[in-house]
């Protein structure tokens, strides 16, 4: 099928999915299967569209919509195809998963949820393909508004409403900066079409302004620190299949926007651009994983890991920008490929983890890991898929997270060659060390998340009564688990795609950078160094070891074993003896106490007896310095100013007419210049 017809098919399928709920609104079960089935077909068609673009080289479509939009161009190039492919993979799994998960919403405005879900998918596709400024801003706002209603779907819960309004406030601030960046580009190029924006002539001050506006605008949507405050609130509030799309795909549209600006519209910039991105990236990585370690809400924990992984992605982007400014096209290609590879990998394993947390929530009706435990026996398949996602996000071989983080490390290892002076080299080495620390803390966090959630004994009645989720939910998680394994064991296919994506820009050259002709390894060769760095063959060794162990156990028999209680010196073990999430995180909390500033609150209930049988509880809070030092004073200042302005609302019609007259006079004076 031609590319233009495939694109129209994608749009039509998502549109039909949105309106199908109107036809079948009296039958929630039928509407569920039809709406999410059409969504899944739309995502599969999106994968086919992306593959067609990779094969044919892409195409530009034009549609005349009249004033004020004019002619709308659809840019289907390699960069758009890469993000469309990631969207299609995640969207297919989430849509199949939603068939099972959405059954809980049959009595909670299900038709609205299913329609908004399809509109959300459609808006993301439009964002990734629109090639005209006004139309891009419109569909960007459509994506924001639709996701706002999805976050606020259960508006009966006060926390959800607060999260939704915080989300839309922050993203509208970001949209304002994006609009400014686009308008400055349009003024210099005298065009609204993306293809013409690179031809504009701008002063250095104007280029810097565009860069900063784009970084702030898209950085807000991406959730980089200090613009992240909406993300850990909004992601847990949304239904889990929507959370998977928001974390896996929606925040990646911000990386898409940055890639358009930094690779295409602005091109090579000064070195400080890259270092600013690197600084924000490493702060987001380290603090994101530290805050995740302190969380007990499973979905909030995953949301903070989105902040961390956006930081890892931007480490590749920032390093690529530094190499571009230094005239190192090979290393720039390596860094950009590392960042974009992690875009895909994070989309897959983070969506898998959100779907797994949704399965846990569906089975136990709680997100608090302190009330879980023992679920590996109740939900064995969910536990397996969650474990695969946890290992992937921790960067363990042979899964996909290891490959992209390995490429990121390789790019950062060459950074000291690109920066001048002892201070610059120290900065580069510090980035490498902190990325290693981030990986170690991420592994620690998911040992806690998986162990406290799935191992040991159930800590509540809900966990004790949990059962495995339905097959559509398992199928969605199984598909993403398979992608995690395949993308880690056999990364050559994705590296081939990324070589096409980044090689289309003049400041990047990857022709001889990576040798992916061998099935067992990817060799890295950089002209500025002597020798070759090769991906360890440990991937194959691990797989061969696992297969050998399975064959040995299968054909030579397993030792006889008996299942019984853990030996605890004659005392029957119970859930109160287990490690809690709070206890597990205590060493990290103390080690980084100067950064986290934890506050321990111990409550003792002596109502029964003041001497024995005292019930005690511990609540631990950490300090979020960005909230306390930036947003809290800003909020208090805005509220104080608003209260001050209440004084002008005197309830007098004559006074209001006077206000209007005064403003009119001022406008006339300014407009006519006296």
XYZ file of C-alpha atoms in Angstrom, residues 81-657:
577
model
C 9.239 7.186 11.071
C 11.441 6.245 14.021
C 9.104 7.863 16.540
C 6.064 6.456 14.725
C 7.562 2.983 14.990
C 8.100 3.342 18.757
C 4.559 4.696 19.078
C 3.133 1.781 17.085
C 4.870 -0.860 19.184
C 3.774 0.632 22.499
C 0.321 1.585 21.252
C -0.419 -1.917 19.982
C 0.439 -3.477 23.340
C -1.443 -0.818 25.324
C -4.558 -1.135 23.144
C -4.725 -4.923 23.480
C -4.078 -4.560 27.217
C -6.886 -1.989 27.451
C -9.469 -4.551 26.307
C -8.991 -6.344 29.617
C -8.083 -3.416 31.845
C -10.962 -1.136 30.787
C -13.583 -3.570 32.070
C -13.253 -1.854 35.443
C -14.509 1.368 33.872
C -17.780 0.056 32.462
C -19.595 1.968 35.219
C -17.281 4.992 35.100
C -17.864 6.892 31.842
C -16.358 4.141 29.711
C -17.489 5.578 26.362
C -15.751 8.857 27.138
C -12.570 7.037 28.188
C -12.411 4.902 25.038
C -13.115 7.846 22.732
C -10.487 10.036 24.391
C -7.995 7.174 24.237
C -8.320 6.959 20.442
C -8.146 10.734 20.105
C -4.992 10.676 22.213
C -3.402 8.166 19.839
C -4.473 10.222 16.829
C -3.073 13.444 18.287
C 0.332 11.831 18.870
C 0.483 10.638 15.253
C -0.371 14.145 14.048
C 2.275 15.727 16.278
C 4.926 13.409 14.832
C 3.992 14.085 11.212
C 2.706 17.662 10.853
C 5.170 19.915 9.024
C 3.615 23.367 9.442
C 3.913 25.618 12.494
C 0.291 26.623 13.121
C -1.011 23.108 12.552
C 1.709 21.720 14.827
C 0.735 24.037 17.680
C -2.924 23.080 17.199
C -2.313 19.321 17.355
C 0.178 19.797 20.213
C -2.576 21.522 22.168
C -5.028 18.788 21.142
C -2.668 16.178 22.594
C -2.388 18.193 25.812
C -6.125 18.755 26.262
C -7.086 15.152 25.490
C -4.479 13.815 27.914
C -5.743 16.297 30.534
C -9.212 14.729 30.363
C -7.676 11.242 30.550
C -5.675 12.158 33.659
C -8.818 13.649 35.200
C -11.093 10.777 34.138
C -11.802 9.797 37.745
C -12.443 13.381 38.766
C -14.267 12.243 41.904
C -10.803 11.778 43.405
C -9.476 15.157 44.522
C -5.840 14.211 43.937
C -6.588 13.340 40.317
C -8.157 16.733 39.682
C -5.218 18.543 41.283
C -2.776 16.477 39.205
C -4.689 17.194 35.995
C -4.769 20.956 36.534
C -1.100 21.044 37.519
C -0.342 19.101 34.343
C -2.253 21.393 32.029
C -0.827 24.497 33.711
C 2.786 23.360 33.268
C 2.286 22.109 29.728
C 0.626 25.357 28.668
C 3.619 27.248 29.981
C 5.763 24.933 27.886
C 3.535 25.475 24.852
C 4.016 29.233 25.152
C 7.790 28.826 24.916
C 7.442 26.418 21.971
C 5.236 28.936 20.158
C 7.802 31.699 20.753
C 10.597 29.490 19.392
C 8.592 28.670 16.274
C 7.556 32.277 15.683
C 11.155 33.489 15.914
C 12.143 30.856 13.354
C 9.204 31.752 11.114
C 10.135 35.450 11.191
C 13.698 34.699 10.123
C 12.676 32.243 7.381
C 9.549 34.155 6.316
C 7.672 30.839 6.187
C 5.555 28.590 8.362
C 6.679 25.383 6.668
C 9.160 23.168 8.517
C 11.232 22.568 5.384
C 11.977 26.294 5.059
C 12.841 27.004 8.699
C 16.449 25.864 8.343
C 17.059 28.473 5.638
C 16.465 31.476 7.864
C 19.351 33.811 8.706
C 19.501 34.621 12.411
C 21.864 36.527 14.660
C 23.629 34.656 17.431
C 21.357 36.257 20.030
C 18.254 35.131 18.143
C 19.595 31.570 17.714
C 20.320 31.373 21.441
C 16.830 32.642 22.221
C 15.259 30.015 19.967
C 17.380 27.303 21.571
C 16.437 28.303 25.117
C 12.739 28.618 24.301
C 12.723 25.200 22.613
C 14.612 23.624 25.519
C 12.219 25.066 28.110
C 9.096 24.343 26.083
C 9.854 20.760 25.114
C 11.703 20.162 28.390
C 8.484 20.867 30.270
C 6.653 18.179 28.331
C 9.608 15.796 28.734
C 9.671 16.310 32.488
C 13.294 17.340 33.008
C 14.175 18.796 36.385
C 13.240 21.521 37.383
C 10.197 21.413 35.040
C 9.091 17.941 36.149
C 6.611 18.636 38.935
C 3.542 17.621 36.895
C 4.895 14.229 35.880
C 4.868 12.277 39.192
C 1.376 13.616 39.852
C -0.277 13.066 36.451
C 1.060 9.632 35.500
C -0.277 7.821 38.595
C -3.667 9.516 38.231
C -4.352 8.307 34.688
C -5.664 4.805 33.883
C -2.696 2.464 33.592
C -2.833 1.911 29.826
C -2.911 5.697 29.425
C -0.009 6.054 31.877
C 1.974 3.647 29.694
C 1.362 5.827 26.639
C 2.067 9.081 28.470
C 5.387 7.846 29.839
C 6.349 5.646 26.920
C 5.310 7.850 24.011
C 3.847 11.258 24.890
C 6.890 12.626 26.701
C 9.004 11.327 23.776
C 7.217 13.775 21.502
C 9.238 16.385 23.378
C 12.438 14.563 22.379
C 11.102 14.562 18.821
C 10.629 18.325 19.017
C 14.126 18.834 20.417
C 15.562 16.660 17.649
C 13.808 18.774 15.016
C 15.204 21.976 16.482
C 18.713 20.858 17.429
C 19.409 18.708 14.369
C 17.421 20.423 11.624
C 16.149 23.923 12.335
C 19.139 25.291 14.300
C 21.883 22.911 13.217
C 25.324 23.206 14.793
C 25.339 25.548 17.772
C 27.869 26.754 20.317
C 29.383 24.292 22.735
C 27.511 25.660 25.748
C 24.210 24.444 24.291
C 25.334 20.853 24.687
C 26.773 21.393 28.146
C 23.537 22.981 29.356
C 21.590 19.966 28.087
C 24.120 17.635 29.746
C 23.789 19.462 33.074
C 19.991 19.254 33.068
C 20.228 15.625 31.954
C 22.510 14.421 34.730
C 20.539 16.332 37.392
C 17.336 14.714 36.131
C 18.946 11.271 36.081
C 20.379 11.313 39.593
C 17.539 13.082 41.370
C 14.903 11.177 39.424
C 16.210 7.812 40.577
C 16.752 9.036 44.149
C 13.172 10.254 44.426
C 11.974 6.990 42.893
C 13.797 5.023 45.579
C 11.914 6.918 48.262
C 8.472 6.235 46.774
C 6.052 3.533 47.945
C 3.365 4.265 45.373
C 4.255 1.913 42.520
C 3.088 4.250 39.745
C 4.743 7.323 41.274
C 7.940 5.298 41.538
C 7.737 4.545 37.812
C 6.920 8.186 37.057
C 10.120 9.372 38.739
C 12.025 6.788 36.719
C 10.654 8.507 33.623
C 12.428 11.656 34.809
C 15.591 9.597 35.258
C 15.421 8.020 31.797
C 14.642 11.295 30.062
C 17.895 12.440 31.642
C 19.740 9.437 30.166
C 18.259 10.204 26.734
C 19.372 13.826 26.983
C 22.891 12.738 27.957
C 23.168 11.305 24.458
C 21.538 14.389 22.924
C 23.761 16.803 24.870
C 26.936 14.876 24.075
C 25.928 14.827 20.412
C 25.500 18.610 20.440
C 28.959 19.064 21.983
C 30.544 16.807 19.362
C 28.693 18.664 16.579
C 30.049 21.990 17.823
C 33.585 20.541 17.844
C 33.357 19.188 14.302
C 33.349 15.496 15.264
C 30.629 14.035 13.027
C 31.315 10.389 13.893
C 31.089 10.886 17.634
C 28.072 13.151 17.182
C 26.364 10.311 15.316
C 27.238 7.842 18.068
C 25.826 10.089 20.796
C 22.610 10.866 18.923
C 22.126 7.188 18.122
C 22.578 6.327 21.804
C 19.980 8.902 22.842
C 17.446 7.851 20.222
C 17.986 4.148 20.913
C 17.154 4.834 24.549
C 14.019 6.661 23.390
C 12.780 3.403 21.881
C 14.000 1.192 24.722
C 12.503 3.367 27.426
C 9.221 3.514 25.532
C 9.102 -0.297 25.571
C 10.239 -1.230 29.066
C 8.586 1.690 30.846
C 5.273 0.939 29.149
C 5.710 -2.700 30.166
C 6.267 -1.670 33.788
C 3.231 0.639 33.811
C 1.100 -2.139 32.365
C 2.472 -4.463 35.053
C 1.662 -1.964 37.785
C -1.828 -1.646 36.305
C -2.239 -5.413 36.517
C -1.211 -5.288 40.181
C -3.637 -2.420 40.799
C -6.436 -4.275 39.011
C -5.873 -7.410 41.095
C -5.247 -5.806 44.498
C -6.869 -2.332 44.238
C -3.819 -0.652 45.766
C -0.641 0.968 44.476
C 1.101 1.008 47.871
C 3.855 -1.616 47.798
C 3.781 -1.805 51.607
C 0.350 -3.470 51.288
C 1.428 -5.988 48.655
C 3.823 -8.954 48.725
C 3.540 -12.595 47.748
C 2.061 -11.822 44.339
C 4.500 -14.041 42.455
C 2.416 -17.038 43.519
C -0.882 -15.301 42.813
C 0.136 -13.640 39.535
C 3.100 -15.598 38.122
C 2.890 -14.293 34.540
C 2.558 -10.678 35.635
C 5.530 -11.186 37.957
C 7.631 -12.579 35.099
C 6.815 -9.710 32.749
C 7.397 -7.111 35.463
C 10.751 -8.751 36.245
C 11.792 -8.503 32.592
C 10.877 -4.810 32.560
C 12.696 -4.230 35.847
C 15.855 -5.916 34.539
C 15.653 -3.938 31.291
C 15.287 -0.551 32.991
C 18.184 -1.476 35.293
C 20.419 -1.867 32.236
C 21.134 -5.564 32.696
C 22.188 -7.723 29.735
C 20.918 -9.278 27.593
C 17.942 -6.880 27.558
C 17.418 -3.722 25.540
C 18.175 -1.219 28.290
C 21.753 -2.493 28.439
C 22.431 -1.769 24.750
C 21.373 1.887 24.727
C 23.054 2.629 28.053
C 26.216 0.918 26.768
C 26.169 3.179 23.700
C 25.615 6.200 25.950
C 28.629 5.249 28.052
C 30.731 4.846 24.899
C 29.736 8.330 23.740
C 30.551 9.849 27.131
C 33.923 8.060 27.256
C 34.981 10.158 24.250
C 33.662 13.413 25.713
C 36.973 14.319 27.462
C 38.567 14.442 23.983
C 36.071 17.078 22.888
C 36.274 19.488 25.824
C 39.229 21.702 26.584
C 40.964 22.313 29.888
C 41.232 20.352 33.088
C 37.861 21.592 34.332
C 36.136 20.410 31.160
C 37.712 16.964 31.386
C 36.721 16.716 35.048
C 33.159 17.626 34.056
C 33.125 14.879 31.425
C 34.445 12.273 33.859
C 31.894 13.372 36.450
C 29.095 12.743 33.952
C 30.351 9.191 33.400
C 30.581 8.521 37.131
C 27.124 9.913 37.839
C 25.602 7.870 35.009
C 27.144 4.780 36.593
C 25.694 5.806 39.958
C 22.288 6.265 38.317
C 22.410 2.739 36.916
C 23.331 1.262 40.290
C 20.548 3.148 42.079
C 18.033 2.113 39.404
C 18.912 -1.544 39.941
C 18.549 -1.057 43.704
C 15.172 0.604 43.247
C 13.765 -2.243 41.193
C 15.082 -4.857 43.575
C 12.914 -3.036 46.095
C 9.951 -2.628 43.745
C 9.899 -6.241 42.581
C 10.897 -7.835 45.888
C 8.479 -5.970 48.126
C 5.628 -6.294 45.612
C 5.941 -9.885 44.434
C 8.053 -11.820 46.945
C 7.603 -12.981 50.555
C 4.130 -13.120 52.107
C 1.052 -10.993 51.370
C 0.837 -7.977 53.667
C -2.870 -7.301 53.216
C -6.150 -9.015 52.514
C -6.179 -7.567 48.988
C -2.811 -9.132 48.205
C -3.905 -12.437 49.718
C -6.991 -12.583 47.500
C -5.286 -11.453 44.276
C -5.625 -13.539 41.112
C -3.981 -13.410 37.697
C -5.336 -10.818 35.275
C -7.174 -11.514 32.008
C -5.465 -12.722 28.836
C -5.605 -9.402 26.902
C -3.648 -7.744 29.693
C -1.136 -10.596 29.727
C -0.854 -10.503 25.928
C 0.038 -6.794 25.925
C 2.720 -7.324 28.571
C 4.056 -10.461 26.829
C 4.494 -8.577 23.543
C 6.521 -5.793 25.168
C 8.582 -8.360 27.114
C 9.448 -10.051 23.833
C 10.524 -6.716 22.326
C 12.766 -6.075 25.366
C 14.529 -9.389 24.819
C 14.807 -9.159 21.028
C 16.072 -5.554 21.091
C 18.746 -6.561 23.601
C 19.922 -9.828 22.099
C 19.758 -8.615 18.489
C 20.228 -4.810 18.354
C 21.540 -4.711 14.786
C 18.126 -4.025 13.252
C 17.563 -0.937 15.377
C 21.108 0.306 14.818
C 20.541 0.044 11.076
C 17.387 2.149 11.432
C 19.138 4.763 13.566
C 22.001 5.091 11.094
C 19.452 6.192 8.504
C 17.751 8.551 10.959
C 20.829 10.535 12.014
C 22.831 10.389 8.767
C 20.426 12.742 7.039
C 21.920 15.759 8.814
C 25.074 17.416 7.492
C 26.899 17.677 10.816
C 26.681 13.918 11.459
C 28.399 11.051 9.671
C 27.960 7.407 10.667
C 29.008 5.699 7.446
C 31.937 3.827 9.039
C 31.057 4.312 12.692
C 29.328 1.014 13.455
C 29.866 -2.385 11.914
C 26.633 -4.300 12.430
C 27.298 -6.975 9.810
C 27.968 -9.686 12.413
C 25.008 -11.313 14.091
C 26.718 -11.689 17.466
C 28.219 -8.253 18.054
C 28.273 -4.621 17.043
C 31.736 -3.145 16.558
C 32.353 0.539 17.190
C 35.168 2.310 15.340
C 35.924 5.976 15.819
C 38.493 7.796 13.709
C 39.772 9.939 16.568
C 41.004 6.905 18.517
C 43.216 3.919 17.999
C 41.535 0.546 18.110
C 38.018 -0.764 18.104
C 35.481 -1.056 20.883
C 33.163 -4.059 20.536
C 29.959 -4.929 22.261
C 30.752 -7.800 24.673
C 29.810 -11.233 23.451
C 28.471 -11.737 26.964
C 24.973 -11.520 25.485
C 25.463 -14.789 23.650
C 27.266 -16.365 26.603
C 24.388 -15.581 28.968
C 21.800 -17.012 26.604
C 23.885 -20.136 25.981
C 24.311 -20.594 29.735
C 20.604 -20.288 30.409
C 19.730 -22.724 27.636
C 22.348 -25.201 28.846
C 21.064 -24.986 32.407
C 17.512 -25.609 31.235
C 18.538 -28.608 29.125
C 20.583 -30.077 31.984
C 17.737 -29.643 34.455
C 15.182 -30.997 31.997
C 16.973 -34.163 30.951
C 19.001 -35.013 34.040
C 16.206 -34.379 36.492
C 15.659 -31.818 39.200
C 16.516 -32.520 42.824
C 13.536 -33.399 44.947
C 12.358 -30.513 47.049
C 9.729 -29.803 49.605
C 7.941 -26.522 50.048
C 7.693 -25.237 53.575
C 7.956 -22.173 55.773
C 11.218 -20.281 56.088
C 13.137 -21.303 59.233
C 12.831 -18.550 61.842
C 14.122 -20.241 64.981
C 10.887 -22.090 65.663
C 8.633 -19.035 65.255
C 6.022 -19.204 62.514
C 6.979 -16.420 60.075
C 4.460 -13.766 59.162
C 4.308 -10.638 57.055
C 5.406 -8.406 59.948
C 8.874 -10.000 59.785
C 9.464 -8.983 56.159
C 11.590 -6.202 54.778
C 9.447 -3.160 54.061
C 10.042 -0.671 51.271
C 10.847 1.959 53.897
C 13.415 -0.263 55.561
C 14.977 -1.293 52.259
C 15.489 2.337 51.203
C 16.840 3.463 54.588
C 20.587 3.041 53.766
C 20.159 5.095 50.578
C 18.108 7.661 52.466
C 20.860 8.073 55.059
C 23.710 8.062 52.544
C 22.101 10.860 50.537
C 20.609 12.566 53.581
C 22.196 15.916 52.764
C 20.472 15.859 49.358
C 17.130 14.330 50.306
C 16.847 15.891 53.792
C 14.522 13.136 55.086
C 12.096 13.801 57.923
C 11.079 10.826 60.080
C 7.771 11.044 61.922
C 7.087 8.355 64.534
C 3.547 8.001 65.876
C 2.756 5.902 68.946
C -0.789 4.868 69.835
C -0.966 4.285 73.617
C -4.738 4.298 73.845
C -4.867 0.585 74.715
C -2.138 0.489 77.352
C 0.598 3.002 78.103
C 3.177 0.289 78.980
C 2.778 -2.569 76.491
C 0.937 -3.320 73.266
C 1.827 0.110 71.904
C 1.124 0.446 68.180
C 3.756 2.536 66.429
C 3.968 3.821 62.855
C 6.763 5.495 60.915
C 6.242 8.045 58.148
C 9.231 9.251 56.161
C 9.168 12.351 53.961
C 11.965 13.683 51.785
C 12.461 17.299 50.768
C 11.966 18.234 47.126
C 14.167 21.310 46.893
C 12.786 22.436 43.535
C 9.277 22.500 44.982
C 10.328 24.180 48.210
C 12.695 26.775 46.752
C 11.051 27.554 43.401
C 7.422 26.550 43.033
C 6.236 27.068 46.606
C 7.424 30.725 46.781
C 6.040 31.274 43.273
C 2.676 29.841 44.290
C 2.573 31.923 47.463
C 3.465 35.063 45.505
C 0.745 34.477 42.917
C -1.849 33.811 45.614
C -0.810 36.929 47.539
C -1.103 39.029 44.377
C -4.494 37.487 43.596
C -5.749 38.284 47.092
C -4.484 41.834 46.690
C -6.409 42.199 43.431
C -9.601 41.144 45.175
C -9.758 44.678 46.486
C -10.679 46.057 43.076
C -13.783 43.851 42.998
C -15.932 46.285 44.945
C -19.233 45.240 43.364
C -19.821 48.730 41.943
C -20.938 48.916 38.302
C -19.777 52.536 38.022
C -16.303 51.537 39.223
C -16.092 48.706 36.675
C -17.066 51.110 33.883
